Short mmCIF file of C-alpha atoms in Angstrom, two decimals:
data_model
loop_
_atom_site.label_atom_id
_atom_site.label_comp_id
_atom_site.label_asym_id
_atom_site.label_seq_id
_atom_site.Cartn_x
_atom_site.Cartn_y
_atom_site.Cartn_z
CA MET A 1 154.42 -28.49 58.45
CA LEU A 2 156.86 -28.75 55.52
CA SER A 3 159.53 -30.15 57.84
CA ASN A 4 157.45 -33.34 58.17
CA PHE A 5 158.45 -34.30 54.64
CA GLY A 6 162.20 -33.87 54.81
CA VAL A 7 164.99 -31.48 55.68
CA LEU A 8 163.72 -27.89 55.45
CA GLU A 9 165.73 -24.70 55.04
CA GLU A 10 164.42 -21.12 54.79
CA ASN A 11 165.64 -18.14 52.81
CA VAL A 12 168.29 -20.09 50.96
CA SER A 13 170.58 -19.11 48.03
CA LEU A 14 170.40 -21.64 45.20
CA GLU A 15 174.02 -20.98 44.20
CA LYS A 16 175.00 -24.56 45.13
CA TYR A 17 171.94 -26.06 43.57
CA ASN A 18 172.45 -24.91 39.94
CA THR A 19 175.66 -25.51 37.90
CA TYR A 20 175.80 -21.94 36.54
CA GLY A 21 176.19 -20.84 40.17
CA LEU A 22 173.36 -18.28 39.96
CA LYS A 23 172.59 -16.75 43.31
CA THR A 24 168.77 -16.96 43.08
CA LYS A 25 167.07 -17.15 46.47
CA THR A 26 164.13 -19.25 47.56
CA LYS A 27 161.78 -18.87 50.54
CA TYR A 28 161.98 -22.61 51.26
CA LEU A 29 164.27 -25.41 50.18
CA LEU A 30 163.15 -28.92 51.06
CA LYS A 31 165.12 -32.17 50.63
CA VAL A 32 162.58 -34.94 50.62
CA ARG A 33 163.44 -38.23 52.39
CA ASN A 34 161.98 -40.70 49.93
CA ILE A 35 159.39 -41.21 47.23
CA GLU A 36 156.55 -41.66 49.68
CA SER A 37 157.42 -38.37 51.32
CA LEU A 38 157.46 -36.68 47.90
CA ILE A 39 153.98 -37.96 47.15
CA ASP A 40 152.67 -36.76 50.50
CA LEU A 41 154.37 -33.42 50.01
CA LEU A 42 152.79 -32.91 46.60
CA LYS A 43 149.40 -33.66 48.07
CA TYR A 44 150.00 -31.16 50.85
CA ILE A 45 151.19 -28.54 48.36
CA LYS A 46 147.98 -29.02 46.34
CA GLU A 47 145.81 -28.73 49.31
CA LYS A 48 147.50 -25.52 50.45
CA ASN A 49 147.89 -24.15 46.89
CA LEU A 50 151.63 -23.50 47.28
CA ALA A 51 154.14 -22.76 44.60
CA TYR A 52 156.95 -25.26 44.03
CA TYR A 53 159.69 -26.23 41.65
CA ILE A 54 161.70 -29.49 41.53
CA LEU A 55 165.52 -29.43 41.09
CA GLY A 56 167.96 -32.29 40.68
CA LYS A 57 171.55 -31.08 40.48
CA GLY A 58 170.52 -27.93 38.61
CA ALA A 59 172.32 -28.85 35.32
CA ASN A 60 170.80 -27.78 32.00
CA VAL A 61 168.67 -25.05 33.70
CA ILE A 62 168.84 -21.22 33.86
CA LEU A 63 167.14 -20.03 37.03
CA PRO A 64 165.55 -16.59 37.22
CA ASP A 65 167.24 -13.74 39.01
CA GLU A 66 164.07 -13.03 40.95
CA PRO A 67 163.66 -14.84 44.29
CA PHE A 68 161.18 -17.68 44.50
CA ASP A 69 158.31 -17.25 46.96
CA GLY A 70 157.71 -20.95 47.17
CA ILE A 71 159.33 -24.32 47.83
CA ILE A 72 162.29 -25.70 45.90
CA ILE A 73 162.10 -29.44 46.20
CA VAL A 74 165.44 -31.19 46.03
CA LEU A 75 165.53 -34.90 45.20
CA GLU A 76 169.17 -35.65 45.97
CA GLU A 77 168.24 -38.11 48.74
CA LEU A 78 166.38 -40.41 46.19
CA GLN A 79 169.41 -42.51 45.30
CA ASN A 80 168.45 -46.07 45.93
CA VAL A 81 169.59 -48.54 43.22
CA LYS A 82 168.65 -52.23 42.95
CA ILE A 83 170.52 -54.55 40.57
CA THR A 84 169.22 -57.98 39.81
CA ASP A 85 171.07 -59.83 37.06
CA GLU A 86 170.88 -57.47 34.03
CA TYR A 87 167.97 -55.45 35.45
CA VAL A 88 168.64 -52.08 37.13
CA GLU A 89 166.04 -50.11 39.17
CA ALA A 90 167.33 -46.63 40.03
CA GLU A 91 165.79 -43.65 41.81
CA CYS A 92 165.83 -40.23 40.07
CA GLY A 93 168.14 -38.40 42.46
CA ILE A 94 171.28 -40.45 41.78
CA SER A 95 173.85 -38.76 39.63
CA LEU A 96 173.97 -40.26 36.09
CA ASN A 97 177.76 -40.86 36.53
CA LYS A 98 177.38 -42.56 39.84
CA LEU A 99 174.75 -44.90 38.32
CA ILE A 100 177.03 -45.68 35.37
CA GLN A 101 179.86 -46.58 37.80
CA LEU A 102 177.49 -48.90 39.72
CA THR A 103 176.50 -50.74 36.58
CA ILE A 104 180.11 -51.10 35.49
CA ASN A 105 181.05 -52.45 38.89
CA ASN A 106 178.37 -55.11 38.28
CA ASN A 107 179.78 -55.92 34.81
CA LEU A 108 176.83 -54.48 33.00
CA LYS A 109 177.06 -52.52 29.75
CA GLY A 110 174.72 -50.08 28.16
CA LEU A 111 175.20 -46.78 29.99
CA GLU A 112 178.97 -46.33 29.78
CA TYR A 113 178.80 -44.18 26.61
CA LEU A 114 176.88 -41.50 28.57
CA SER A 115 179.69 -40.99 31.14
CA GLY A 116 180.55 -37.39 31.85
CA ILE A 117 177.02 -36.00 31.21
CA PRO A 118 176.28 -33.82 34.25
CA GLY A 119 173.20 -34.00 36.42
CA THR A 120 170.90 -36.74 37.76
CA LEU A 121 169.21 -39.70 36.26
CA GLY A 122 165.91 -37.81 36.57
CA GLY A 123 167.29 -34.94 34.59
CA ALA A 124 168.68 -37.25 31.94
CA LEU A 125 165.35 -39.02 31.58
CA TYR A 126 163.52 -35.67 31.46
CA GLY A 127 165.58 -34.34 28.65
CA ASN A 128 166.44 -37.56 26.80
CA ALA A 129 170.12 -36.91 27.37
CA GLY A 130 172.65 -38.49 25.14
CA VAL A 131 175.73 -38.34 22.99
CA LYS A 132 176.31 -39.22 19.36
CA ASN A 133 174.51 -42.58 18.66
CA HIS A 134 173.50 -43.16 22.31
CA THR A 135 170.77 -41.89 24.63
CA ILE A 136 169.58 -42.66 28.13
CA TYR A 137 166.55 -44.40 26.59
CA ASP A 138 168.52 -46.97 24.62
CA ASN A 139 168.15 -49.58 27.42
CA ILE A 140 165.12 -48.32 29.24
CA GLU A 141 162.30 -50.73 30.24
CA LYS A 142 160.01 -48.24 31.92
CA VAL A 143 159.92 -44.98 33.77
CA VAL A 144 157.97 -44.50 36.99
CA VAL A 145 156.34 -41.12 37.52
CA ILE A 146 154.10 -39.34 39.95
CA ARG A 147 150.93 -38.20 38.17
CA ASP A 148 148.02 -36.72 40.15
CA GLY A 149 149.38 -38.16 43.35
CA GLU A 150 149.79 -41.69 42.07
CA LEU A 151 152.73 -43.78 40.84
CA ILE A 152 152.37 -44.55 37.08
CA ASP A 153 154.57 -46.85 34.95
CA LEU A 154 155.34 -45.53 31.45
CA SER A 155 156.88 -47.62 28.71
CA LYS A 156 159.35 -46.13 26.29
CA GLU A 157 156.64 -45.94 23.61
CA GLU A 158 154.53 -43.72 25.90
CA ILE A 159 157.24 -41.14 26.44
CA ASN A 160 157.09 -39.44 23.01
CA LEU A 161 160.82 -39.49 22.43
CA ALA A 162 162.59 -37.19 20.01
CA TYR A 163 165.98 -35.52 19.91
CA ARG A 164 166.53 -34.05 23.42
CA HIS A 165 162.77 -34.24 23.98
CA THR A 166 160.28 -36.31 26.03
CA ILE A 167 156.71 -36.09 27.00
CA PHE A 168 157.84 -34.75 30.39
CA LYS A 169 158.55 -31.42 28.77
CA GLU A 170 154.87 -31.23 27.85
CA ASN A 171 153.20 -32.45 31.04
CA LYS A 172 153.62 -32.26 34.78
CA ASP A 173 154.65 -35.82 35.50
CA ILE A 174 157.45 -36.06 38.08
CA ILE A 175 160.05 -38.77 37.27
CA VAL A 176 161.00 -40.86 40.33
CA LYS A 177 162.52 -44.07 38.90
CA GLY A 178 164.04 -45.60 35.81
CA PHE A 179 164.12 -49.32 35.06
CA PHE A 180 166.81 -50.62 32.69
CA LYS A 181 167.57 -53.85 30.97
CA LEU A 182 171.34 -53.94 30.30
CA GLU A 183 173.77 -56.63 29.02
CA LYS A 184 176.63 -58.45 30.52
CA GLY A 185 179.93 -56.83 29.83
CA ILE A 186 183.59 -56.86 30.92
CA LYS A 187 184.37 -54.29 33.60
CA GLU A 188 187.85 -53.43 32.19
CA ASP A 189 186.49 -52.79 28.75
CA LEU A 190 183.68 -50.61 30.06
CA LEU A 191 186.06 -48.56 32.23
CA LYS A 192 188.24 -47.95 29.21
CA ILE A 193 185.25 -46.49 27.33
CA VAL A 194 184.45 -44.26 30.32
CA GLN A 195 188.10 -43.11 30.61
CA GLU A 196 188.20 -42.27 26.86
CA ASN A 197 184.89 -40.35 27.01
CA ASN A 198 185.94 -38.44 30.08
CA GLN A 199 189.31 -37.46 28.54
CA LYS A 200 187.55 -36.26 25.38
CA ARG A 201 185.27 -34.09 27.52
CA ARG A 202 188.20 -32.70 29.50
CA ASP A 203 189.97 -31.84 26.24
CA SER A 204 187.01 -30.23 24.55
CA GLN A 205 184.65 -28.85 27.26
CA PRO A 206 185.07 -26.18 30.02
CA LEU A 207 184.54 -28.64 32.86
CA ASP A 208 186.55 -26.52 35.26
CA GLU A 209 184.21 -23.52 34.88
CA LYS A 210 180.60 -22.92 35.93
CA ASN A 211 178.32 -24.00 33.08
CA ALA A 212 175.16 -25.95 32.57
CA GLY A 213 176.16 -28.20 29.60
CA SER A 214 175.36 -27.65 25.97
CA VAL A 215 173.34 -24.46 25.47
CA PHE A 216 171.82 -25.28 22.04
CA LYS A 217 170.62 -28.36 20.26
CA ASN A 218 172.60 -29.34 17.19
CA PRO A 219 170.55 -28.39 14.09
CA GLU A 220 170.15 -31.25 11.62
CA GLY A 221 173.33 -31.60 9.61
CA HIS A 222 175.25 -29.10 11.76
CA PHE A 223 177.01 -28.67 15.08
CA ALA A 224 175.84 -25.69 17.17
CA GLY A 225 179.37 -25.12 18.51
CA ALA A 226 180.81 -24.86 15.00
CA LEU A 227 178.10 -22.39 13.89
CA ILE A 228 178.74 -20.20 16.93
CA GLU A 229 182.52 -20.36 16.34
CA GLN A 230 182.09 -19.50 12.68
CA ALA A 231 180.13 -16.45 13.82
CA ASN A 232 183.32 -15.36 15.63
CA LEU A 233 181.57 -15.47 19.01
CA LYS A 234 184.12 -17.44 21.06
CA GLY A 235 185.03 -15.39 24.04
CA PHE A 236 182.12 -12.90 23.45
CA HIS A 237 180.49 -11.96 26.73
CA VAL A 238 177.74 -10.09 28.48
CA ASN A 239 179.31 -9.04 31.72
CA ASP A 240 180.51 -12.32 33.35
CA ALA A 241 178.58 -14.66 31.02
CA TYR A 242 181.07 -15.81 28.35
CA VAL A 243 180.90 -17.96 25.24
CA SER A 244 183.54 -20.55 26.16
CA MET A 245 186.83 -20.36 24.40
CA LYS A 246 187.11 -24.19 24.70
CA HIS A 247 183.73 -25.05 23.19
CA ALA A 248 181.46 -22.40 21.67
CA ASN A 249 178.25 -24.29 22.62
CA PHE A 250 178.94 -23.66 26.29
CA ILE A 251 178.29 -20.47 28.27
CA VAL A 252 180.46 -20.13 31.36
CA ASN A 253 179.94 -17.94 34.44
CA LYS A 254 183.29 -16.36 35.11
CA GLY A 255 182.19 -14.73 38.35
CA LYS A 256 179.01 -12.83 38.90
CA ALA A 257 176.92 -13.60 35.85
CA THR A 258 173.19 -13.19 36.32
CA SER A 259 170.36 -15.01 34.68
CA LYS A 260 169.70 -11.92 32.59
CA ASP A 261 173.30 -11.83 31.40
CA ILE A 262 173.08 -15.45 30.23
CA LYS A 263 169.76 -14.98 28.53
CA ASP A 264 170.91 -11.77 26.76
CA LEU A 265 174.00 -13.66 25.60
CA ILE A 266 171.82 -16.46 24.25
CA LYS A 267 169.78 -13.98 22.27
CA ILE A 268 172.85 -12.40 20.76
CA ILE A 269 174.23 -15.80 19.77
CA GLN A 270 170.95 -16.78 18.14
CA ASP A 271 170.67 -13.54 16.24
CA ARG A 272 174.25 -13.56 15.03
CA VAL A 273 174.18 -17.14 13.88
CA TYR A 274 170.76 -16.61 12.14
CA LYS A 275 172.05 -13.49 10.39
CA GLU A 276 175.02 -15.41 8.99
CA THR A 277 173.49 -18.80 8.24
CA LYS A 278 169.64 -18.45 8.36
CA ILE A 279 169.68 -21.25 11.03
CA MET A 280 167.86 -20.43 14.24
CA LEU A 281 169.58 -22.26 17.12
CA GLU A 282 167.09 -23.97 19.37
CA LEU A 283 167.77 -23.83 23.09
CA GLU A 284 168.62 -27.12 24.83
CA GLN A 285 168.84 -25.57 28.29
CA ILE A 286 165.61 -24.82 30.14
CA ILE A 287 164.79 -21.22 31.03
CA VAL A 288 163.01 -21.54 34.34
CA LYS A 289 160.02 -19.21 35.06
CA TRP A 290 158.56 -19.19 38.48
CA ASP A 291 154.81 -19.85 38.38
#
């Protein structure tokens, strides 16, 4: 029984589990209790040949419109953090911003520049999240994953890092923990950096509207938002999916946008920008396809 592995719900809308607010439905939604339960669940799923998909906070993803005839596994219960001197061990389900706050409260620096990035630690590690000159992997010691039912430690060198890319986009490893080596800092100075970062985001990004973060990667030597704005696409929309007026590299759901609306808008943006600049914008967000 699936309920042996955590809290089980049936025939659930995923509206609250993706930051675009898409109303995709799933046959089952399961919140696993801990890493051991997740390992046991994955073995059960393999034995029964069941379909599944893992979600953190649903940032940076575009879910399908079609319902999922399988199990959505939610990792939000995996939030344990252990801090010993400058070493931090954190489970994947904790929000990145909560983890940053915990490290700052312990006078540790290294993650503060990433404040404001939405989603979980697991999502950040999966996509090599970052800002100008800083990424989640700057201070990583190792990442723990589930591979073939076993816990495996991976060093930074084994993760095939590139701009907004990791080996996890190529394989089926499931990230469960990150280990960091930070440095001693001064809490007040670190909080000031967080406050400044958060204010810049409030000023420049549509944080009060449903979105999933930056839509496109920045092409080398360019900013995706600037290219989209130059193509006169701010405010352009497909039904309720809009190019943000605040930041052109964000798509916002102003009401009842569907996955198709968002994907159609993405295609229009790519075509228009390419026509004017010969630069093909590469998607940063993940278009989910049910297996």
